[in-house]
Amino acid sequence: MRLLEQKILSCGKIGEGDVLKVDSFLNHQIDVAFLNEIGKEFYKLFGNCKVNKILTIESSGIGVACITAQYFGVPVVFAKKTKTINIYADVFTSTVYSYTHQNTYEIVVSKEFLHPEDKVLIIDDFLAKGSALCALMSLIEAAGASTVGAGIVIEKAYQSGGDIVRAKGVRVESLARISSMNVQDGITFCN
Amino acid sequence: MRLLEQKILSCGKIGEGDVLKVDSFLNHQIDVAFLNEIGKEFYKLFGNCKVNKILTIESSGIGVACITAQYFGVPVVFAKKTKTINIYADVFTSTVYSYTHQNTYEIVVSKEFLHPEDKVLIIDDFLAKGSALCALMSLIEAAGASTVGAGIVIEKAYQSGGDIVRAKGVRVESLARISSMNVQDGITFCN
């Protein structure tokens, strides 16, 4: 998505530890008009897949998931992060390892909100090593529901997450795919 | 807002510790179509106030803030929660006490995203004792910006937060105001 690549080049900042800061439009301040363009694009890609639910993870996935959900006419469910391992019977649980923060946390979704008949589109802001995405997929699997695919705003294609998830046969559509990124040379995108 | 009161009566669950669970449409699963009705209502109330930014707090405020922001044509900024006291020069910081979780946490907003000329509408899902709302107001004050008002989805009017904030001269508009709530008698709303 050319518009997104331009936005990343003009507003993105490369931080330490391979961090791409897109705080000005996606992760802290949210450019809602721009998110609508992203939502339309996801609908172009997945609009004919009979999606009946969008799943994301708090916090930075929620904005883009909600705006996107309007085009699909479906509800959003966001997985909640928790540091305690939940042993409650009423939630599906999965584990995420954060490479950024170098810690492990649990994510949970209430069993009320994921059912076997659900056709779920996962929406998230970033895909790097794929830990969060795989955890979301395992929540869907635990519910006996289907993962229609994953709509990602920014994929660090030089990391392994995209390959891992596509190798599982899951359709991953990333609106911007970064092939390399560093302070010296800046950001380049996959063709 | 009658539609919201009906939704709370039909979908809300009263939990232990004075908790109102509205997980099915607001806090975990998000009914985006319904949030649009809420966004329109906030625009009716604050549409002529020259709002140029909406401020909320992660996580459950983000969905309603983003949907509402579409009617105003303005960006959303969400304050981030952190357990470490930030001493960085590039953020505004404030402290929230959570009565639900009985702990204290810091919220931060980058100085990049709040400026003296900003006319800020605060949007949040709940108002009870007002700790989060007061903390958001103090971030705005620290930036030298103006708080236009606060748009709250559900106010527990039998708690002190609304009175405290209104006594500061801040306009608070809550779309549902609960006058009492308990398992025996259910939920009643202020007239």
Coordinates of C-alpha atoms in Angstrom, one line a residue:
Chain A
M1 CA 0.0 0.0 0.0
R2 CA 1.9 3.0 -1.4
L3 CA 0.1 5.5 0.9
L4 CA 1.2 3.6 4.0
E5 CA 4.8 3.3 2.8
Q6 CA 4.9 7.0 2.2
K7 CA 3.5 7.6 5.7
I8 CA 6.1 5.3 7.3
L9 CA 8.9 7.1 5.4
S10 CA 7.7 10.5 6.4
C11 CA 6.6 9.9 10.0
G12 CA 8.4 6.7 11.1
K13 CA 11.4 6.9 13.4
I14 CA 13.9 4.1 13.8
G15 CA 14.7 3.6 17.4
E16 CA 17.2 1.4 19.3
G17 CA 16.7 -2.4 19.3
D18 CA 15.2 -2.6 15.8
V19 CA 12.1 -0.5 16.9
L20 CA 10.1 1.3 14.3
K21 CA 8.2 4.1 16.0
V22 CA 5.0 5.0 14.2
D23 CA 3.6 6.8 17.3
S24 CA 2.4 9.8 15.3
F25 CA -0.3 7.9 13.4
L26 CA -0.7 4.3 14.7
N27 CA 0.6 3.5 18.2
H28 CA 0.1 6.5 20.4
Q29 CA -1.5 9.2 18.4
I30 CA -4.0 7.6 16.0
D31 CA -4.7 9.2 12.6
V32 CA -8.3 8.0 12.3
A33 CA -8.8 9.2 8.7
F34 CA -5.7 7.4 7.7
L35 CA -6.8 4.2 9.5
N36 CA -9.9 4.3 7.4
E37 CA -7.8 4.0 4.3
I38 CA -6.2 0.9 5.9
G39 CA -9.5 -0.5 6.8
K40 CA -10.7 -0.1 3.2
E41 CA -7.7 -2.0 2.0
F42 CA -8.2 -4.9 4.4
Y43 CA -11.8 -5.0 3.2
K44 CA -10.6 -5.2 -0.4
L45 CA -8.4 -8.1 0.6
F46 CA -10.7 -10.1 2.9
G47 CA -14.1 -8.7 2.1
N48 CA -15.3 -11.9 0.3
C49 CA -14.1 -14.3 3.0
K50 CA -17.3 -14.3 5.1
V51 CA -15.5 -12.9 8.1
N52 CA -17.9 -12.6 11.1
K53 CA -15.5 -11.4 13.7
I54 CA -12.2 -9.5 14.0
L55 CA -9.7 -10.5 16.7
T56 CA -6.9 -8.3 17.8
I57 CA -4.7 -7.7 20.9
E58 CA -4.6 -4.8 23.3
S59 CA -3.6 -2.0 23.1
S60 CA -2.3 -0.8 19.8
G61 CA -4.3 -3.2 17.6
I62 CA -7.7 -1.9 18.9
G63 CA -7.9 1.3 16.9
V64 CA -7.1 -0.2 13.5
A65 CA -9.3 -3.3 14.3
C66 CA -12.3 -1.1 15.2
I67 CA -12.0 1.2 12.1
T68 CA -11.5 -1.9 9.9
A69 CA -14.5 -3.7 11.5
Q70 CA -16.8 -1.0 10.2
Y71 CA -16.2 -2.0 6.6
F72 CA -16.9 -5.7 7.4
G73 CA -19.9 -4.9 9.6
V74 CA -18.7 -7.3 12.3
P75 CA -17.7 -6.9 16.0
V76 CA -14.1 -6.7 17.3
V77 CA -12.8 -8.9 20.1
F78 CA -9.5 -7.9 21.7
A79 CA -7.4 -10.4 23.6
K80 CA -6.4 -9.0 27.0
K81 CA -2.9 -9.2 28.3
T82 CA -2.3 -10.5 31.8
K83 CA 0.8 -11.4 33.7
T84 CA -0.9 -14.1 35.7
I85 CA -1.5 -17.4 34.2
N86 CA -5.3 -17.7 34.1
I87 CA -6.7 -21.0 35.3
Y88 CA -10.3 -19.9 34.9
A89 CA -12.5 -22.2 32.9
D90 CA -14.2 -19.4 31.1
V91 CA -11.3 -18.1 29.0
F92 CA -9.1 -19.3 26.3
T93 CA -5.4 -18.6 27.2
S94 CA -2.2 -18.4 25.2
T95 CA 1.4 -17.2 25.8
V96 CA 3.2 -14.5 24.0
Y97 CA 6.9 -13.8 24.2
S98 CA 7.8 -10.1 23.7
Y99 CA 11.2 -9.7 22.0
T100 CA 10.9 -6.0 22.5
H101 CA 10.4 -6.2 26.3
Q102 CA 12.1 -9.6 26.7
N103 CA 9.3 -11.0 28.8
T104 CA 6.4 -13.5 28.6
Y105 CA 2.8 -12.7 29.1
E106 CA -0.5 -14.4 28.8
I107 CA -3.4 -13.3 26.6
V108 CA -6.9 -14.3 27.3
V109 CA -10.3 -14.2 25.5
S110 CA -13.5 -15.0 27.2
K111 CA -15.2 -18.2 25.8
E112 CA -18.3 -16.1 25.4
F113 CA -16.8 -14.3 22.4
L114 CA -15.2 -17.0 20.3
H115 CA -17.3 -19.9 19.0
P116 CA -16.7 -22.9 16.7
E117 CA -18.7 -21.3 13.9
D118 CA -16.7 -18.1 13.9
K119 CA -14.6 -17.1 10.8
V120 CA -12.1 -14.8 12.3
L121 CA -9.9 -12.2 10.7
I122 CA -6.9 -11.2 12.9
I123 CA -5.9 -7.6 12.6
D124 CA -2.7 -6.3 14.2
D125 CA -0.4 -3.3 13.8
F126 CA 2.9 -5.2 13.6
L127 CA 4.3 -8.6 12.6
A128 CA 7.9 -9.3 13.4
K129 CA 8.7 -12.7 14.9
G130 CA 5.1 -13.7 15.0
S131 CA 4.7 -14.5 18.7
A132 CA 1.6 -12.5 19.2
L133 CA 0.0 -13.6 15.9
C134 CA 0.7 -17.3 16.7
A135 CA -0.8 -16.8 20.1
L136 CA -4.0 -15.2 18.6
M137 CA -4.2 -18.1 16.2
S138 CA -4.0 -20.6 19.0
L139 CA -6.9 -18.9 20.8
I140 CA -9.0 -19.3 17.7
E141 CA -8.0 -22.9 17.4
A142 CA -8.8 -23.5 21.0
A143 CA -12.3 -22.2 20.4
G144 CA -12.6 -24.6 17.4
A145 CA -13.1 -21.5 15.2
S146 CA -11.4 -20.8 11.8
T147 CA -8.7 -18.2 11.1
V148 CA -9.6 -16.6 7.8
G149 CA -6.3 -14.8 7.7
A150 CA -4.3 -12.0 9.2
G151 CA -4.3 -8.4 8.2
I152 CA -1.1 -6.7 9.3
V153 CA -0.4 -3.0 9.0
I154 CA 3.4 -3.3 9.0
E155 CA 5.5 -6.5 8.6
K156 CA 9.2 -6.6 9.3
A157 CA 9.7 -9.1 6.4
Y158 CA 13.3 -9.5 7.3
Q159 CA 12.2 -11.3 10.5
S160 CA 10.8 -14.7 10.7
G161 CA 7.1 -14.2 11.7
G162 CA 5.6 -13.9 8.3
D163 CA 7.3 -17.0 7.0
I164 CA 6.3 -19.0 10.1
V165 CA 2.7 -18.1 9.8
R166 CA 2.4 -18.5 6.0
A167 CA 4.1 -21.9 6.4
K168 CA 1.1 -23.0 8.5
G169 CA -1.1 -22.3 5.5
V170 CA -2.5 -19.0 7.0
R171 CA -3.1 -16.1 4.6
V172 CA -1.1 -13.1 5.8
E173 CA -1.7 -9.8 4.1
S174 CA 0.7 -7.0 5.2
L175 CA 0.0 -3.5 3.9
A176 CA 3.7 -2.5 4.2
R177 CA 6.5 -5.1 4.1
I178 CA 9.8 -3.8 5.3
S179 CA 12.8 -5.6 3.8
S180 CA 15.5 -3.7 5.7
M181 CA 15.7 -1.0 8.3
N182 CA 18.5 0.8 10.0
V183 CA 19.5 4.3 11.0
Q184 CA 22.2 4.6 8.4
D185 CA 20.3 3.5 5.3
G186 CA 16.7 4.2 6.4
I187 CA 13.8 2.0 5.5
T188 CA 13.3 -0.1 2.4
F189 CA 10.2 -2.0 1.4
C190 CA 9.8 -5.4 -0.4
N191 CA 8.7 -5.0 -4.0
Chain B
M1 CA -29.1 7.9 26.0
R2 CA -32.0 5.5 26.0
L3 CA -30.4 3.1 23.6
L4 CA -27.3 2.7 25.8
E5 CA -29.4 2.2 29.0
Q6 CA -31.3 -0.5 27.2
K7 CA -28.1 -2.1 26.1
I8 CA -26.7 -2.0 29.6
L9 CA -29.9 -3.6 31.0
S10 CA -29.9 -6.3 28.5
C11 CA -26.1 -7.1 28.3
G12 CA -24.5 -5.7 31.5
K13 CA -23.6 -8.1 34.3
I14 CA -23.1 -7.0 37.8
G15 CA -19.9 -8.5 39.3
E16 CA -18.3 -8.6 42.7
G17 CA -16.7 -5.4 44.0
D18 CA -19.2 -3.0 42.4
V19 CA -18.1 -4.0 38.9
L20 CA -20.4 -3.6 35.9
K21 CA -19.3 -5.9 33.1
V22 CA -20.1 -4.7 29.7
D23 CA -17.7 -7.0 28.0
S24 CA -20.1 -8.0 25.3
F25 CA -20.2 -4.6 23.6
L26 CA -17.7 -2.2 25.1
N27 CA -14.7 -3.7 27.0
H28 CA -13.7 -7.0 25.5
Q29 CA -16.0 -7.6 22.5
I30 CA -16.7 -4.3 20.8
D31 CA -20.0 -3.7 19.0
V32 CA -18.6 -1.2 16.5
A33 CA -22.0 -0.4 15.0
F34 CA -23.3 0.5 18.5
L35 CA -20.2 2.6 19.2
N36 CA -21.1 4.6 16.1
E37 CA -24.3 5.6 17.8
I38 CA -22.3 6.6 20.9
G39 CA -19.9 8.6 18.7
K40 CA -22.7 10.5 17.0
E41 CA -24.1 11.3 20.4
F42 CA -20.8 12.8 21.6
Y43 CA -20.6 14.8 18.4
K44 CA -24.1 16.2 19.1
L45 CA -22.9 17.3 22.6
F46 CA -19.4 18.6 21.7
G47 CA -19.5 19.2 18.0
N48 CA -19.5 23.0 18.3
C49 CA -16.7 23.1 20.8
K50 CA -13.8 23.4 18.2
V51 CA -12.3 20.1 19.5
N52 CA -9.1 19.3 17.6
K53 CA -7.9 16.3 19.5
I54 CA -9.5 13.4 21.5
L55 CA -7.6 12.0 24.5
T56 CA -8.3 8.7 26.0
I57 CA -6.5 6.0 28.1
E58 CA -5.5 2.5 27.1
S59 CA -7.1 0.0 26.6
S60 CA -10.8 0.1 26.7
G61 CA -11.1 3.8 25.8
I62 CA -9.4 3.4 22.5
G63 CA -12.3 1.8 20.5
V64 CA -14.9 4.3 21.5
A65 CA -12.4 7.2 21.1
C66 CA -11.5 6.1 17.5
I67 CA -15.1 5.7 16.4
T68 CA -16.0 9.0 18.0
A69 CA -13.1 10.8 16.4
Q70 CA -14.4 10.1 12.9
Y71 CA -17.4 12.4 13.6
F72 CA -15.1 15.2 14.8
G73 CA -12.5 14.6 12.0
V74 CA -9.7 14.8 14.6
P75 CA -6.9 12.4 15.8
V76 CA -7.0 10.4 18.9
V77 CA -4.1 10.3 21.4
F78 CA -4.2 7.5 24.0
A79 CA -2.3 7.8 27.3
K80 CA -0.2 4.8 28.0
K81 CA -0.1 3.0 31.3
T82 CA 3.2 2.2 32.8
K83 CA 4.3 0.8 36.2
T84 CA 7.6 2.7 36.2
I85 CA 7.7 6.3 37.1
N86 CA 8.9 8.0 33.9
I87 CA 11.5 10.6 34.4
Y88 CA 12.0 11.2 30.7
A89 CA 11.8 14.8 29.6
D90 CA 9.7 14.0 26.5
V91 CA 6.5 12.8 28.2
F92 CA 3.8 14.3 30.4
T93 CA 3.2 12.0 33.4
S94 CA 0.3 11.6 35.8
T95 CA -0.7 9.1 38.4
V96 CA -3.9 7.0 38.5
Y97 CA -5.2 5.0 41.5
S98 CA -7.2 2.0 40.4
Y99 CA -9.9 1.2 43.0
T100 CA -10.8 -1.9 41.1
H101 CA -7.3 -3.3 41.2
Q102 CA -6.2 -1.4 44.3
N103 CA -2.9 -0.3 42.8
T104 CA -1.3 2.9 41.4
Y105 CA 0.1 3.3 38.0
E106 CA 1.5 6.1 35.9
I107 CA 0.1 7.3 32.6
V108 CA 2.2 9.1 30.0
V109 CA 1.6 11.1 26.8
S110 CA 4.5 12.1 24.6
K111 CA 5.0 15.9 24.5
E112 CA 4.9 15.5 20.7
F113 CA 1.1 15.0 20.8
L114 CA -0.2 17.6 23.3
H115 CA 0.3 21.2 22.6
P116 CA -0.8 24.5 24.2
E117 CA -3.1 25.3 21.4
D118 CA -5.0 22.0 21.6
K119 CA -8.7 21.9 22.6
V120 CA -9.0 18.4 23.9
L121 CA -12.1 16.3 24.4
I122 CA -11.5 13.4 26.8
I123 CA -13.4 10.2 25.9
D124 CA -13.5 7.2 28.3
D125 CA -15.7 4.2 28.9
F126 CA -16.3 4.6 32.6
L127 CA -16.4 7.3 35.3
A128 CA -16.5 6.2 38.9
K129 CA -14.3 7.8 41.4
G130 CA -12.6 9.9 38.7
S131 CA -9.0 9.1 39.2
A132 CA -8.3 8.3 35.6
L133 CA -10.2 11.3 34.4
C134 CA -8.4 13.7 36.7
A135 CA -5.1 12.2 35.6
L136 CA -5.9 12.8 32.0
M137 CA -6.9 16.4 32.8
S138 CA -3.6 17.0 34.5
L139 CA -1.8 15.7 31.4
I140 CA -3.7 18.3 29.4
E141 CA -3.0 21.0 32.0
A142 CA 0.7 20.1 32.0
A143 CA 0.8 20.6 28.2
G144 CA -0.8 24.0 28.6
A145 CA -3.8 22.8 26.5
S146 CA -7.5 23.2 27.2
T147 CA -9.9 20.5 28.3
V148 CA -13.1 21.1 26.4
G149 CA -14.9 18.5 28.4
A150 CA -15.2 14.8 29.0
G151 CA -17.5 12.4 27.1
I152 CA -18.1 9.3 29.3
V153 CA -20.0 6.3 28.2
I154 CA -21.1 5.0 31.6
E155 CA -21.0 7.1 34.8
K156 CA -21.5 5.5 38.2
A157 CA -23.3 8.6 39.5
Y158 CA -23.5 7.2 43.0
Q159 CA -19.7 7.5 43.2
S160 CA -17.8 10.8 43.6
G161 CA -15.9 11.2 40.3
G162 CA -18.6 13.1 38.4
D163 CA -19.1 15.6 41.2
I164 CA -15.4 16.1 41.7
V165 CA -14.7 16.8 38.0
R166 CA -17.8 19.0 37.5
A167 CA -16.8 21.0 40.6
K168 CA -13.6 21.9 38.8
G169 CA -15.8 23.6 36.2
V170 CA -15.2 20.9 33.6
R171 CA -18.2 19.9 31.4
V172 CA -18.8 16.1 31.9
E173 CA -21.4 14.5 29.6
S174 CA -22.2 10.9 30.5
L175 CA -24.4 8.9 28.1
A176 CA -25.7 6.6 30.9
R177 CA -25.7 7.7 34.5
I178 CA -26.3 4.8 37.0
S179 CA -27.9 5.9 40.2
S180 CA -27.7 2.5 41.9
M181 CA -26.6 -1.0 41.1
N182 CA -26.6 -4.2 43.0
V183 CA -27.3 -7.9 42.3
Q184 CA -30.6 -7.9 44.2
D185 CA -32.3 -4.8 42.7
G186 CA -30.4 -4.6 39.4
I187 CA -29.4 -1.3 37.7
T188 CA -31.3 2.0 37.9
F189 CA -30.4 5.2 36.0
C190 CA -30.6 8.8 37.0
N191 CA -33.6 10.6 35.4

